[in-house]
Every structure is written in C-alpha cells, then in structure tokens.
mmCIF file of C-alpha atoms in Angstrom:
data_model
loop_
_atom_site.group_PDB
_atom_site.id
_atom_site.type_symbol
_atom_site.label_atom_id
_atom_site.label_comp_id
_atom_site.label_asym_id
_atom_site.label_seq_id
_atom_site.Cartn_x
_atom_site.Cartn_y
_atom_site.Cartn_z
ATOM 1 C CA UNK O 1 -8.085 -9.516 18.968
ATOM 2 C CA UNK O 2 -10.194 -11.921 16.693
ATOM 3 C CA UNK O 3 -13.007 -13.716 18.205
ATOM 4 C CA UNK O 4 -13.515 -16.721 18.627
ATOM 5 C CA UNK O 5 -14.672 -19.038 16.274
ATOM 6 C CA UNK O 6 -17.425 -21.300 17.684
ATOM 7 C CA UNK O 7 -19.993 -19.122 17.625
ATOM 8 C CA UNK O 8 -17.795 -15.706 16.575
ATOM 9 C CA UNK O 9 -20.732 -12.901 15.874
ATOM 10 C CA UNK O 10 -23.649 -14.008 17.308
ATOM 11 C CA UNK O 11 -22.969 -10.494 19.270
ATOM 12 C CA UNK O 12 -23.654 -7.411 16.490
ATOM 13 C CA UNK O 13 -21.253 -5.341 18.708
ATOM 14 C CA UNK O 14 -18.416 -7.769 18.707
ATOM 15 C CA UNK O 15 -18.681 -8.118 15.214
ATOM 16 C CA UNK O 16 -19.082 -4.215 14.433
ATOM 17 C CA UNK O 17 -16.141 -3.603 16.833
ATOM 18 C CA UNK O 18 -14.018 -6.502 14.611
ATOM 19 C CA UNK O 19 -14.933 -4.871 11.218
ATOM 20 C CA UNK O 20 -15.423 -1.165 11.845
ATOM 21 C CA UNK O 21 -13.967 -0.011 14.765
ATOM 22 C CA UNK O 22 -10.582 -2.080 13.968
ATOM 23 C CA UNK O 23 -10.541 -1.657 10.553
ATOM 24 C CA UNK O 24 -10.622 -5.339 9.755
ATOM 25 C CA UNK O 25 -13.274 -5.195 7.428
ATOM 26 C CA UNK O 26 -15.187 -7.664 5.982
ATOM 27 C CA UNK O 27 -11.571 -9.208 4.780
ATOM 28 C CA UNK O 28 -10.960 -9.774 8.051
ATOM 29 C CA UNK O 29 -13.724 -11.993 8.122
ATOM 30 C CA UNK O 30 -13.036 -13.510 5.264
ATOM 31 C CA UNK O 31 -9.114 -15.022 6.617
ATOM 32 C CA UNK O 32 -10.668 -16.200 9.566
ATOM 33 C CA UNK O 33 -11.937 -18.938 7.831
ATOM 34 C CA UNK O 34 -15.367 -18.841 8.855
ATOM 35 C CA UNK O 35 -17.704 -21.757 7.728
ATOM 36 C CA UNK O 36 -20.866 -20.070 7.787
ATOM 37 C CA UNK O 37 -21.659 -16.221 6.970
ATOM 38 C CA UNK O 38 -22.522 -13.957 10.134
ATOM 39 C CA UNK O 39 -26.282 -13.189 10.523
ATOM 40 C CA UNK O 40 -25.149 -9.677 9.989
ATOM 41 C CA UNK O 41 -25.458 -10.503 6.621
ATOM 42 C CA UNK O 42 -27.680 -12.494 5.794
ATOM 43 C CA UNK O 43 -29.901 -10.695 3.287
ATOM 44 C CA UNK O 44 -33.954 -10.990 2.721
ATOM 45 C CA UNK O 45 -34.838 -13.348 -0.005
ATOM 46 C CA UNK O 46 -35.853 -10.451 -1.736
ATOM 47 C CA UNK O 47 -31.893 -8.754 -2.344
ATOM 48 C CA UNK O 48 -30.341 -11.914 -2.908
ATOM 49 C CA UNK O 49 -29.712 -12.936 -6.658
ATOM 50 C CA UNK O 50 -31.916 -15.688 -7.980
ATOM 51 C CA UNK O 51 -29.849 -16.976 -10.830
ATOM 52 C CA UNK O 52 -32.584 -18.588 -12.409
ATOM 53 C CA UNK O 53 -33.312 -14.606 -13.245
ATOM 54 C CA UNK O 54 -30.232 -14.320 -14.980
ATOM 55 C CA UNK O 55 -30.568 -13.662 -18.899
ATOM 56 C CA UNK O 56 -27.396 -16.008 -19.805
ATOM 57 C CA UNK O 57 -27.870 -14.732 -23.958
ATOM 58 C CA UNK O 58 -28.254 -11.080 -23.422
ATOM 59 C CA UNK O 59 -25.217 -8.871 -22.948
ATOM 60 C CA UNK O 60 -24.434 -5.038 -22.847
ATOM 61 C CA UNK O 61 -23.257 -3.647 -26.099
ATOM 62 C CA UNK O 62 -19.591 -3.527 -26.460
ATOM 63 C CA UNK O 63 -18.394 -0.472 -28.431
ATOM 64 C CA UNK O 64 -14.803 -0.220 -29.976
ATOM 65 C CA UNK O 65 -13.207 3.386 -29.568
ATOM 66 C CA UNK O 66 -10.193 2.966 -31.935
ATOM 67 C CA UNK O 67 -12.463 5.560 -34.174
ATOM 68 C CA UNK O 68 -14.294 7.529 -31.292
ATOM 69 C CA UNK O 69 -15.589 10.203 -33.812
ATOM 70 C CA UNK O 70 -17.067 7.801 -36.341
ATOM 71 C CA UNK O 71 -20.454 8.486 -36.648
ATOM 72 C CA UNK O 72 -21.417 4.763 -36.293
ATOM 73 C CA UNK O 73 -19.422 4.780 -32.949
ATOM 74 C CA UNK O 74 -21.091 8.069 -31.951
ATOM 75 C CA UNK O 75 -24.787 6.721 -32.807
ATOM 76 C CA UNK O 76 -23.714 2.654 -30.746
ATOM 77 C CA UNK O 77 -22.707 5.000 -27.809
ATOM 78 C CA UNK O 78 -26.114 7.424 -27.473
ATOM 79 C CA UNK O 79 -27.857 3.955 -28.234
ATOM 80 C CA UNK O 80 -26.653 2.096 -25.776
ATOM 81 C CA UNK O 81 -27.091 5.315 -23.003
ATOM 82 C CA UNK O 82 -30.647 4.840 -23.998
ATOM 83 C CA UNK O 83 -31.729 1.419 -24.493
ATOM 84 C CA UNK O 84 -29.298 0.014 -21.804
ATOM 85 C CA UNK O 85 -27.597 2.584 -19.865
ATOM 86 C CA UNK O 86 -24.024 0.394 -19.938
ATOM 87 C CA UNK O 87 -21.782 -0.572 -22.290
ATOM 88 C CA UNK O 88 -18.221 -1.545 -22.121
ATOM 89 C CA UNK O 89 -15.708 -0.263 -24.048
ATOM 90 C CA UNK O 90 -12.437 -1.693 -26.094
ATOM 91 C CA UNK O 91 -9.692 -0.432 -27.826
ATOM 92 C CA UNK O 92 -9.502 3.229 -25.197
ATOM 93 C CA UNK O 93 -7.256 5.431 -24.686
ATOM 94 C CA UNK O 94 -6.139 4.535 -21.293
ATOM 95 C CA UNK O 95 -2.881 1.917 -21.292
ATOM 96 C CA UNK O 96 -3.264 -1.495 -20.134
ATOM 97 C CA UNK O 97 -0.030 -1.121 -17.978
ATOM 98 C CA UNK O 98 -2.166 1.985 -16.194
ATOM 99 C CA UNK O 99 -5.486 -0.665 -16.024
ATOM 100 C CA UNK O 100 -3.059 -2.738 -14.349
ATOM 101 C CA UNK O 101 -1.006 -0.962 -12.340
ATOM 102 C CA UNK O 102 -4.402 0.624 -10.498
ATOM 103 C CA UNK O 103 -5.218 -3.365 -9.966
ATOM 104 C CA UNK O 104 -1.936 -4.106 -8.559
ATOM 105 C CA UNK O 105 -2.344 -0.950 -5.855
ATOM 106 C CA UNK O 106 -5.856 -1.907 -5.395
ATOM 107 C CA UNK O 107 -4.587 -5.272 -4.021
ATOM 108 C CA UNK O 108 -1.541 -3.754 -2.203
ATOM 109 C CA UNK O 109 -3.869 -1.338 -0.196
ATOM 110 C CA UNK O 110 -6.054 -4.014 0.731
ATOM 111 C CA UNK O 111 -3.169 -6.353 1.842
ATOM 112 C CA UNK O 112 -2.207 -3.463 4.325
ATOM 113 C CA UNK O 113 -2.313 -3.956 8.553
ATOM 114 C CA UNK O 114 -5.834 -3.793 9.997
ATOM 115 C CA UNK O 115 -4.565 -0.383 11.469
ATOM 116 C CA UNK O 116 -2.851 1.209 8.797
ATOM 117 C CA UNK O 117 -5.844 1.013 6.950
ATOM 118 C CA UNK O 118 -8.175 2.180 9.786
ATOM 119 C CA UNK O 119 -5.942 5.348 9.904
ATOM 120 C CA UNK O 120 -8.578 5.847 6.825
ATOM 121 C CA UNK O 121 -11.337 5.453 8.559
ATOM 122 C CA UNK O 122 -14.460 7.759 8.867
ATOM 123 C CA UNK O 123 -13.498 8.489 12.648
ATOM 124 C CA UNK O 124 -9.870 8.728 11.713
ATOM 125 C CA UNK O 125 -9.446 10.121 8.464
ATOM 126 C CA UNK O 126 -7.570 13.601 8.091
ATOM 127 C CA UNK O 127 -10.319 14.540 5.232
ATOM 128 C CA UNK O 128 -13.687 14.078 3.983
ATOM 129 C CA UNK O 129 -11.627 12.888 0.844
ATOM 130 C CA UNK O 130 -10.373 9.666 1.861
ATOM 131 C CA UNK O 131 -12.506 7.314 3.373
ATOM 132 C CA UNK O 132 -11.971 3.768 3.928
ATOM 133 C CA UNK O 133 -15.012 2.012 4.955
ATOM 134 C CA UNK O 134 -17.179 -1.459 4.554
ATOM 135 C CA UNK O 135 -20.874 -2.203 2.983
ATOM 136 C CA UNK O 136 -21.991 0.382 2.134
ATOM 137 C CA UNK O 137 -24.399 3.050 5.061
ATOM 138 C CA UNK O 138 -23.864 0.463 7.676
ATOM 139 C CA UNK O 139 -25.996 2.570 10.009
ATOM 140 C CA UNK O 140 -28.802 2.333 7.819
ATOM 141 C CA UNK O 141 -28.396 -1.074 6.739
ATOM 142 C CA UNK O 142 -30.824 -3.991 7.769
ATOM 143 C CA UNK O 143 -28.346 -6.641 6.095
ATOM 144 C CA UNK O 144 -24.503 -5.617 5.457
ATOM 145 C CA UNK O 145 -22.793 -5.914 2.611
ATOM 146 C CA UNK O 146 -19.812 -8.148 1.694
ATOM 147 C CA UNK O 147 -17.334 -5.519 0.384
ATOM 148 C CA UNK O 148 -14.433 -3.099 1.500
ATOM 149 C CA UNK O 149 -13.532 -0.013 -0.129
ATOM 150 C CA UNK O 150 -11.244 2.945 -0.112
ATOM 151 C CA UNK O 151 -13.160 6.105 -1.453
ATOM 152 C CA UNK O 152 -10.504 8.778 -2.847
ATOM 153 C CA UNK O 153 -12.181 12.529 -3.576
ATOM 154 C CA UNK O 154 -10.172 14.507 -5.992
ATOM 155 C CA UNK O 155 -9.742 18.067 -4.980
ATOM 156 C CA UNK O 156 -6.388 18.563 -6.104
ATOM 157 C CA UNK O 157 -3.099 16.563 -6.791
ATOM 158 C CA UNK O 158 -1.570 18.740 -4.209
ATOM 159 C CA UNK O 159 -3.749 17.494 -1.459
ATOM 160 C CA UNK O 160 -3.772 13.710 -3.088
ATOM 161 C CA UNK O 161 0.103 13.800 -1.773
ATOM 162 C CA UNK O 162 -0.363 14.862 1.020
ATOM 163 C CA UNK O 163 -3.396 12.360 2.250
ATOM 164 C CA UNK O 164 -3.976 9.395 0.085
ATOM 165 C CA UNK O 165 -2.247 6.120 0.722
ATOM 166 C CA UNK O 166 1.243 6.103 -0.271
ATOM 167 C CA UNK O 167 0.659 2.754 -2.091
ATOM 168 C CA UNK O 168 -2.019 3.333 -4.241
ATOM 169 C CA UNK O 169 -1.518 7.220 -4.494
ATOM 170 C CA UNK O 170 0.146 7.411 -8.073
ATOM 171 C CA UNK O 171 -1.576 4.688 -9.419
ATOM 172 C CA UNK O 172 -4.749 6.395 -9.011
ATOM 173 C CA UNK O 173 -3.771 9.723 -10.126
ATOM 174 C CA UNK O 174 -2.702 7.666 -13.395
ATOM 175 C CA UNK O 175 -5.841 6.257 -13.808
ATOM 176 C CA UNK O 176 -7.965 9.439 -13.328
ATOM 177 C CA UNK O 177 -5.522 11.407 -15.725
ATOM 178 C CA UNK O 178 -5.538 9.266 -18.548
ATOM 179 C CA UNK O 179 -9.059 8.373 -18.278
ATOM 180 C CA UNK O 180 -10.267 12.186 -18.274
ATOM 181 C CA UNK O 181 -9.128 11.731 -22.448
ATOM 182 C CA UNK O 182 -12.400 9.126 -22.527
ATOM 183 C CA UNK O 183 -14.471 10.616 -20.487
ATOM 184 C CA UNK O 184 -14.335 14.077 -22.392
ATOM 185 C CA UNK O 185 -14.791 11.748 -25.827
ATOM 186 C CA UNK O 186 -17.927 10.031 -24.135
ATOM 187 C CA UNK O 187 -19.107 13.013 -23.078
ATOM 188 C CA UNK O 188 -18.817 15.058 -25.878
ATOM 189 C CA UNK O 189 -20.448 12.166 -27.980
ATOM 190 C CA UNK O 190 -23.762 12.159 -25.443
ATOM 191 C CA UNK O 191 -24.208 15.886 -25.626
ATOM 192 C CA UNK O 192 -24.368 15.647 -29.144
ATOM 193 C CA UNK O 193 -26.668 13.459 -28.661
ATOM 194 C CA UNK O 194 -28.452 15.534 -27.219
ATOM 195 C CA UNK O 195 -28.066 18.252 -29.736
ATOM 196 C CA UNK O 196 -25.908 20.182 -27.339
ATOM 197 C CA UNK O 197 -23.164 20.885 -29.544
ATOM 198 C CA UNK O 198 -20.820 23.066 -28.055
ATOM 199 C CA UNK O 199 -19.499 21.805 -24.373
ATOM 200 C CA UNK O 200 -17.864 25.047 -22.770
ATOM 201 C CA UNK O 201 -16.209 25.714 -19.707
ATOM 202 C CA UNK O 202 -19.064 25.959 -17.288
ATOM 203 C CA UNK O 203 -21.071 22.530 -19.458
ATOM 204 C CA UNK O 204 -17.717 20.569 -18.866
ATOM 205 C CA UNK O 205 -17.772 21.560 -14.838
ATOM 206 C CA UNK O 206 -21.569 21.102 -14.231
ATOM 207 C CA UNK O 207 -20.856 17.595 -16.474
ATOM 208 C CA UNK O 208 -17.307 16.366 -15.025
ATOM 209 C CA UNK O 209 -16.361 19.245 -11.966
ATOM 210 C CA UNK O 210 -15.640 16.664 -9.471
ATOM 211 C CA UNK O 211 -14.371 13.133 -9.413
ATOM 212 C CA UNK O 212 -14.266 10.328 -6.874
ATOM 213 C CA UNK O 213 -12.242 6.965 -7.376
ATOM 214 C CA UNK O 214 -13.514 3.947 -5.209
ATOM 215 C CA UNK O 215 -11.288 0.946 -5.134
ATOM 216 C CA UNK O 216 -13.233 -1.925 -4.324
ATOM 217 C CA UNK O 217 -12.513 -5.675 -2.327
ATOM 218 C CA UNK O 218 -15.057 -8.729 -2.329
ATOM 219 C CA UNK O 219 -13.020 -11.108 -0.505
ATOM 220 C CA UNK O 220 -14.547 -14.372 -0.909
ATOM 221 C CA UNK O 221 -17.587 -15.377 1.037
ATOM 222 C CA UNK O 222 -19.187 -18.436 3.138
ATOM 223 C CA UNK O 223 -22.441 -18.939 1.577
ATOM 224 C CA UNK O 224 -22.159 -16.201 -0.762
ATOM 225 C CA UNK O 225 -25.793 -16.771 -2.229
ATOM 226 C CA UNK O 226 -27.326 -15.396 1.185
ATOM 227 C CA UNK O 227 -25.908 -12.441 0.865
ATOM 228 C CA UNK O 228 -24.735 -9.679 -1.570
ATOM 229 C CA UNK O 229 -20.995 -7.841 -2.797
ATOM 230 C CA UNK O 230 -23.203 -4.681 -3.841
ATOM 231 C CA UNK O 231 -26.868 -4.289 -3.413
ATOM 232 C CA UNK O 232 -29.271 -3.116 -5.896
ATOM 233 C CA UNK O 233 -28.243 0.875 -6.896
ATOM 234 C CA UNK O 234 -28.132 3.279 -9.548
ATOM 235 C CA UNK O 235 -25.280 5.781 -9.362
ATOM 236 C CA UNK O 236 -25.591 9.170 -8.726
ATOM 237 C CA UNK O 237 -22.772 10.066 -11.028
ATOM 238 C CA UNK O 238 -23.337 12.180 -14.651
ATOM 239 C CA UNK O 239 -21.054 8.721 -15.753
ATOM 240 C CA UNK O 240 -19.243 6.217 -14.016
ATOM 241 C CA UNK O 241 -16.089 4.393 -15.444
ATOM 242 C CA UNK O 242 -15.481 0.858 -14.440
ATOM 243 C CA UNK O 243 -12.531 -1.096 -14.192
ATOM 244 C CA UNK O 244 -13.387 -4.924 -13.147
ATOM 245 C CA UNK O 245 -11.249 -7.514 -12.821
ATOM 246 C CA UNK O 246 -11.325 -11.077 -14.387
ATOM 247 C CA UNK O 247 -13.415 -12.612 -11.952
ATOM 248 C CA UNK O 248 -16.484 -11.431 -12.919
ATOM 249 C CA UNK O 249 -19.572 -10.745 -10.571
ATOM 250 C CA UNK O 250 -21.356 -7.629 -11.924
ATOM 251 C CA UNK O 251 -24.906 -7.430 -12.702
ATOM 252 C CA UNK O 252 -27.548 -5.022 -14.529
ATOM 253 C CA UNK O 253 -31.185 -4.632 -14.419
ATOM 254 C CA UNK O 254 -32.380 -6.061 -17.644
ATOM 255 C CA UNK O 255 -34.998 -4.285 -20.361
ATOM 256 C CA UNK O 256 -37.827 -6.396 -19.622
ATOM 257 C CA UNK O 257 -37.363 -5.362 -15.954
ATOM 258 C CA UNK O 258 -37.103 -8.690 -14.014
ATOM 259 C CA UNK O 259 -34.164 -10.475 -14.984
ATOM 260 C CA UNK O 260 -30.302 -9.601 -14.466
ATOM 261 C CA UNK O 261 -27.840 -9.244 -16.869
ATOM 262 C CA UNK O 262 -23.715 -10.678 -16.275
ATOM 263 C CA UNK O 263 -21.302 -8.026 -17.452
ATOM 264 C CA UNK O 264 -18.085 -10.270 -18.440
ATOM 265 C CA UNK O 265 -15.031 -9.391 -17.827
ATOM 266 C CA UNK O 266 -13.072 -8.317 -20.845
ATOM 267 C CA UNK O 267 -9.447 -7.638 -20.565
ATOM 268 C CA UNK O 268 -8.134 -4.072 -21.287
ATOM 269 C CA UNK O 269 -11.859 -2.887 -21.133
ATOM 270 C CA UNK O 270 -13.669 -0.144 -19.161
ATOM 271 C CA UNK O 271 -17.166 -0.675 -18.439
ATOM 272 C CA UNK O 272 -19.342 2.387 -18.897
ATOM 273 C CA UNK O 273 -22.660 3.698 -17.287
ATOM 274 C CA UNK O 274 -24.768 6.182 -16.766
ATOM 275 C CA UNK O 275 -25.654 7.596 -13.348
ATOM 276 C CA UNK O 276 -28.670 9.408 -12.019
ATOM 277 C CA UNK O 277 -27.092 13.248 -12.443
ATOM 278 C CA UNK O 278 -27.087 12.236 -16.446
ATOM 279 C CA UNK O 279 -30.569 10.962 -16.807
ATOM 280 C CA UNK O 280 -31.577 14.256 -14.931
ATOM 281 C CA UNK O 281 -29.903 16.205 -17.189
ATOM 282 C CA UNK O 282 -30.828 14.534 -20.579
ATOM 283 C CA UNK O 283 -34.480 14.224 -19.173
ATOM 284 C CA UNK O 284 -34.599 10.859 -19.172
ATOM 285 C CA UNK O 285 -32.949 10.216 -22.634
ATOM 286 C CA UNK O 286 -30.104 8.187 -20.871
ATOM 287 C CA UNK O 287 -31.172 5.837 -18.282
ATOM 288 C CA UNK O 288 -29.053 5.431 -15.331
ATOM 289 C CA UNK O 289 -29.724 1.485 -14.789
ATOM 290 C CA UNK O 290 -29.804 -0.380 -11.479
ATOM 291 C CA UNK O 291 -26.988 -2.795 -10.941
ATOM 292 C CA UNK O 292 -25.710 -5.445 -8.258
ATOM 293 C CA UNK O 293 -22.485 -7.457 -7.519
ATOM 294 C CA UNK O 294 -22.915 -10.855 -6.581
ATOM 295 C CA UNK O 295 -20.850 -12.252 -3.552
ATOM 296 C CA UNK O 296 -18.148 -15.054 -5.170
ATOM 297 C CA UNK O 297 -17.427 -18.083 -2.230
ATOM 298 C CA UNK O 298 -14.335 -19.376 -4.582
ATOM 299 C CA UNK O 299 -12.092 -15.741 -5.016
ATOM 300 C CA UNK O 300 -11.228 -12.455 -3.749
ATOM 301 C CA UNK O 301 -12.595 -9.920 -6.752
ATOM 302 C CA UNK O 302 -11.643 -6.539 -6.976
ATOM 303 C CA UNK O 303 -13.036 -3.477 -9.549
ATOM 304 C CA UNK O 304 -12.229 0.386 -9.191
ATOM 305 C CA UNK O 305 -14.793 2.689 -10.685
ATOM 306 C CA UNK O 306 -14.731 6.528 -11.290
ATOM 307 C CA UNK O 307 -17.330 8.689 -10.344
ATOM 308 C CA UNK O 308 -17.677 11.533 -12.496
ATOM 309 C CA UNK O 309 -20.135 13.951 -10.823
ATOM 310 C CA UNK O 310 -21.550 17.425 -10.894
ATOM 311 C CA UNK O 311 -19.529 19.565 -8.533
ATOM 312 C CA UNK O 312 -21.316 19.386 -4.968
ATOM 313 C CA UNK O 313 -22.799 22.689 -4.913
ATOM 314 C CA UNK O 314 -23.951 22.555 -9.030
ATOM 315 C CA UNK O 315 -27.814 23.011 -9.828
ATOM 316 C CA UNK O 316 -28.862 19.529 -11.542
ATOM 317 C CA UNK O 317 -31.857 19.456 -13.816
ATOM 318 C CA UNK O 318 -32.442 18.939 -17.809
ATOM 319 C CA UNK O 319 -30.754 20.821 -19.572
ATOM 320 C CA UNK O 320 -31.706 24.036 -21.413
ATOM 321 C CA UNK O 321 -31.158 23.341 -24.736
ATOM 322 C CA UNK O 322 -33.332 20.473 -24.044
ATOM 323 C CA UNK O 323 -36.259 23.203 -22.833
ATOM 324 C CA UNK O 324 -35.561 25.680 -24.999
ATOM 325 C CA UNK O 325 -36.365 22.882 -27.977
ATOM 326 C CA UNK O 326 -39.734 22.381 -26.843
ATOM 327 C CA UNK O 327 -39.425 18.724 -24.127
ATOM 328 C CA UNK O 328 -41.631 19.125 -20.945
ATOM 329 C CA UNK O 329 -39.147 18.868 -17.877
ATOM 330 C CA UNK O 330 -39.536 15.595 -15.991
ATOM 331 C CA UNK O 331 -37.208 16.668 -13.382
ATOM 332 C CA UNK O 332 -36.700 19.810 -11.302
ATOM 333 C CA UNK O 333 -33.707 21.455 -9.994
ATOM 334 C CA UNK O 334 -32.067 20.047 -7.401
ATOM 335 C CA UNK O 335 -28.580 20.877 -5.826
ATOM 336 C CA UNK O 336 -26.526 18.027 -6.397
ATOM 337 C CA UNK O 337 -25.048 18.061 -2.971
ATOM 338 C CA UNK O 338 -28.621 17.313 -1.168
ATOM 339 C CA UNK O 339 -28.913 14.927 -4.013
ATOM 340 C CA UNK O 340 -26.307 12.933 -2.950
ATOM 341 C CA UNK O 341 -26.702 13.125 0.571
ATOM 342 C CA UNK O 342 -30.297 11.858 0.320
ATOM 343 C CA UNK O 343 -28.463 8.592 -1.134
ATOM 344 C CA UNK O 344 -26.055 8.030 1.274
ATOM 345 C CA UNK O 345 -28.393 8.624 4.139
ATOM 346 C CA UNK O 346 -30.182 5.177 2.841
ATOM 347 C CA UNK O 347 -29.479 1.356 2.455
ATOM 348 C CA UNK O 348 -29.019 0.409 -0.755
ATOM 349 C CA UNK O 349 -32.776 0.682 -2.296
ATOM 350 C CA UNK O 350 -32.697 0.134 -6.185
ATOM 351 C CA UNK O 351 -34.291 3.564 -8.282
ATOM 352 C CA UNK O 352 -35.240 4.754 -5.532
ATOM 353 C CA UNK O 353 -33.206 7.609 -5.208
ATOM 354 C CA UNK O 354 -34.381 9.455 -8.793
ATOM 355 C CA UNK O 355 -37.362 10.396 -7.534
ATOM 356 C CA UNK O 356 -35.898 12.952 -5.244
ATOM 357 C CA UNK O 357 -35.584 14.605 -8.221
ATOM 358 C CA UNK O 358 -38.868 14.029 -9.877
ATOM 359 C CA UNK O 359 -41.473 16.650 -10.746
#
C-alpha cells in the first residue's frame, strides 16, 4: 500500500516500512512520482557533490588490453594503480554480448514485483549470499542513499542455482567467468609490479579466493543534487571490476585531493580499481581511491561491479616479498573478515576505513 502523496514520508517509519520492509526500494519511490526528495535523504552540505569541484579536463587513464603482456601496457597499468588507483580498460577479453547481457538482467531483476524481490531480502533471504537491499548500512546511516542493489556471493555454481534469481542467474555467472581471464592478467601484471613474480596457488586465493557481484539501480531522483547514488568510499576489495552503463554518474577523488573526477562511460569498457585489501598488501604502492556516484533527476542508471576479495578468513597485510626486500610495513595483519565487517558496520565515511589496518 503506497502512501499518500501530500505529504508521503514525513513519518521515517512509513517510509522505512515502504522501502525496506516491502521491498519497494528506493525505485519504488522513484514511480511514485514524487516532486520533492524525502527528508530521509537529504544529505549534509558536506556529502553532496559541488560540481564547481569537478576537474572537467582530467580523466583516468584508459589502457588498451589487445596486447596485455606488452611491457608498455604492463608499466600504464602499475602506473595508473599508483598515481590514480582507476583506470578503465578497452579492447578485454570479456564479449560485449556478455557486458550486455549482465545489463539486460540487471534491468530485468529490478523490473521484478516489490515481493519477489523482497524474497531477497536480509530478513528473507535463504543465504548470507544473496542479499537484496537499499543505500547502503541503513541502520547506521544519518542520510540514505538513492540506490538499490542485489549483492550475489559466489561460493559455488552449485549453490548459485539453487538461490540466485532465476533472471539474472546465468548472466552473472557469465560475467564472473569470463572476467576471471582479466582479472588473473591484471593481477599478474600488479604483482610484477611488485616484483612478486611467481603467483601460486595460495598468492592467487589470498589475491582473488572470493568474489561478490553487486548489480546496482539509481532510479532517477527529485532534487538529485541534495542527495547522493553512492557516498564517498573506498572498496575493500584486492580489485574491483566495473561495468557502468551509458549514463554516466561516477566520480573519483582527484590527486590534488579536493576536486572530483567524471569517469565517462565508454562502451565495451570495464572500469578498474583498486580496493583497500590491495593497497594493504602492496604497502601502499597502489592506492585504493575514494569514489562517489552522483544521483541523476533525468534517468534510471545502472552499473554492476565485481568484488574480488581475499577469502573471509585470509590474513591481510604487505606482502613478504615486499619485507623480505627491505620496505618498513605500514600496515599490520589483519583478518580480512573483521576488516570488512568494521566497514559495513559504518555509513559511508570516505578513507576512513584503512586505518583499521594501520600500524
């Protein structure tokens, strides 16, 4: 039952009973036509995006991958983990029809019954692994966030059948196979970097031993400058592997520290970045960069990024090569699982997270 709409949230329970409890999400908001944005989510000046802080000439480096073991691709790749900590990426391996095929489930998921997706739900979900949810620790939260998701864990494609959505199912499975090919190249490439040149069994599980795919839904907004899609974060992945639509929307924390940097959308391309778990390990060679998506009050936008992560209960901390060759530690060992939790337990709150982590 939708409110009404003279005056349709000025209660926080009706409106957290309408979003959460039915599973209407912010989407549901969004159809009802509403002229002006709930209080719920109105952000501080502070977390909204000040376009005049926008850096309209600077963009993230864009690397080509037709050659991924050129040594000039190699050395654009560890540069851009280090200077900028993202970078997109053209000419994959991943097929456009899989790029698109994800999109198309994305927006068939989304266009599901209120209760078929709240079947998904924390309170309802058969697993931990499959989570459909809105903002982002709404608990914690003094402002929500203007974005739905459905969070799929991979544990194995065994249980995938048996509990993620029928209508997205395969396409995500498709999108995590044949992006595992990149993510082993990029990988590989960074550790080099590194000068850890040999990636064996138990490197490859503390670098890539779990996965999580997020699909993501910004329906469009009232006043979308008062509040935010995604607030200001770093990832906790080792890397995370973007696919954005062509609406655009995505911002990262520039160089010089104030000002915010558009990441355009390219067709066919995969944007790239490093999360926290990585700059642990490469102790603080690769920076895991703080990044935001604006709210859009014209179109519904859509992106689904991988997580690639440390297994849960994986000791995180540089590397040993690294200490063997001499580098003071900057980071201690943390298990990755407390790591993570200490993220989610929070609002969205920029760096902060890192220095959990920090010696």
């Amino acid at each position: 039952m939708a409110p009404s709409l003279s005056e349709p949230f000025s209660n926080s329970s009706v409106l957290i009973d309408f979003v959460i409890n039915q599973g209407n999400g912010v989407k549901g908001l969004s159809e009802m036509g509403l002229k002006a944005l709930p209080k719920q989510y109105i952000q501080p000046l502070e977390e909204r995006m000040c376009m005049t802080n926008v850096q309209a000439q600077e963009s993230i480096p864009i690397i080509d991958m037709s050659n991924p073991n050129d040594p000039e691709v190699e050395k654009s790749i560890c540069e851009a983990a280090s200077k900028w900590g993202f970078f997109q990426i053209v000419n994959h391996d991943v097929p456009i029809e899989v790029l698109e095929n994800v999109k198309d489930a994305t927006y068939k998921f989304f266009g599901l019954a209120a209760e078929v997706k709240n079947k998904y739900s924390k309170e309802h979900s058969p697993s931990n692994s499959v989570r459909f949810g809105t903002s982002f620790t709404p608990q914690a939260e003094k402002a929500l966030e203007w974005k739905d998701y459905l969070s799929l864990f991979y544990v194995s494609e065994e249980e995938a059948f048996a509990l993620w959505p029928s209508v997205c199912r395969e396409q995500v499975l498709d999108y995590m196979r044949k992006s595992e090919v990149v993510i082993k190249q990029l990988l590989k490439v960074l550790m080099k970097g590194l000068n850890v040149n040999e990636i064996d069994e138990t490197k490859e599980s503390l670098l890539m031993g779990s996965m999580r795919t997020n699909l993501n839904y910004y329906p469009k907004c009232p006043n979308p400058e008062l509040t935010v899609g995604v607030g200001r974060h770093s990832d906790v992945s080792t890397l995370t592997i973007l696919l954005q639509d062509e609406i655009g929307g995505l911002f990262v924390r520039g160089n010089d520290g104030d000002n915010w940097i558009h990441v355009p959308p390219i067709k066919g391309s995969l944007v790239i970045n490093v999360g926290d778990a990585l700059q642990i390990m490469s102790n603080g060679k690769y920076k895991s960069v703080e990044h935001r998506v604006v709210a859009n009050g014209s179109n519904n936008r859509i992106s689904v990024p991988i997580f690639v992560n440390p297994r849960p209960n994986d000791m995180i901390g540089p590397l040993p090569e690294l200490i063997e060759n001499g580098e003071k530690p900057i980071y201690k060992q943390v298990l990755y699982l407390d790591y993570v939790k200490h993220f989610f337990r929070k609002a969205h709150d920029g760096k902060k997270t890192v220095a959990f982590a920090e010696l």
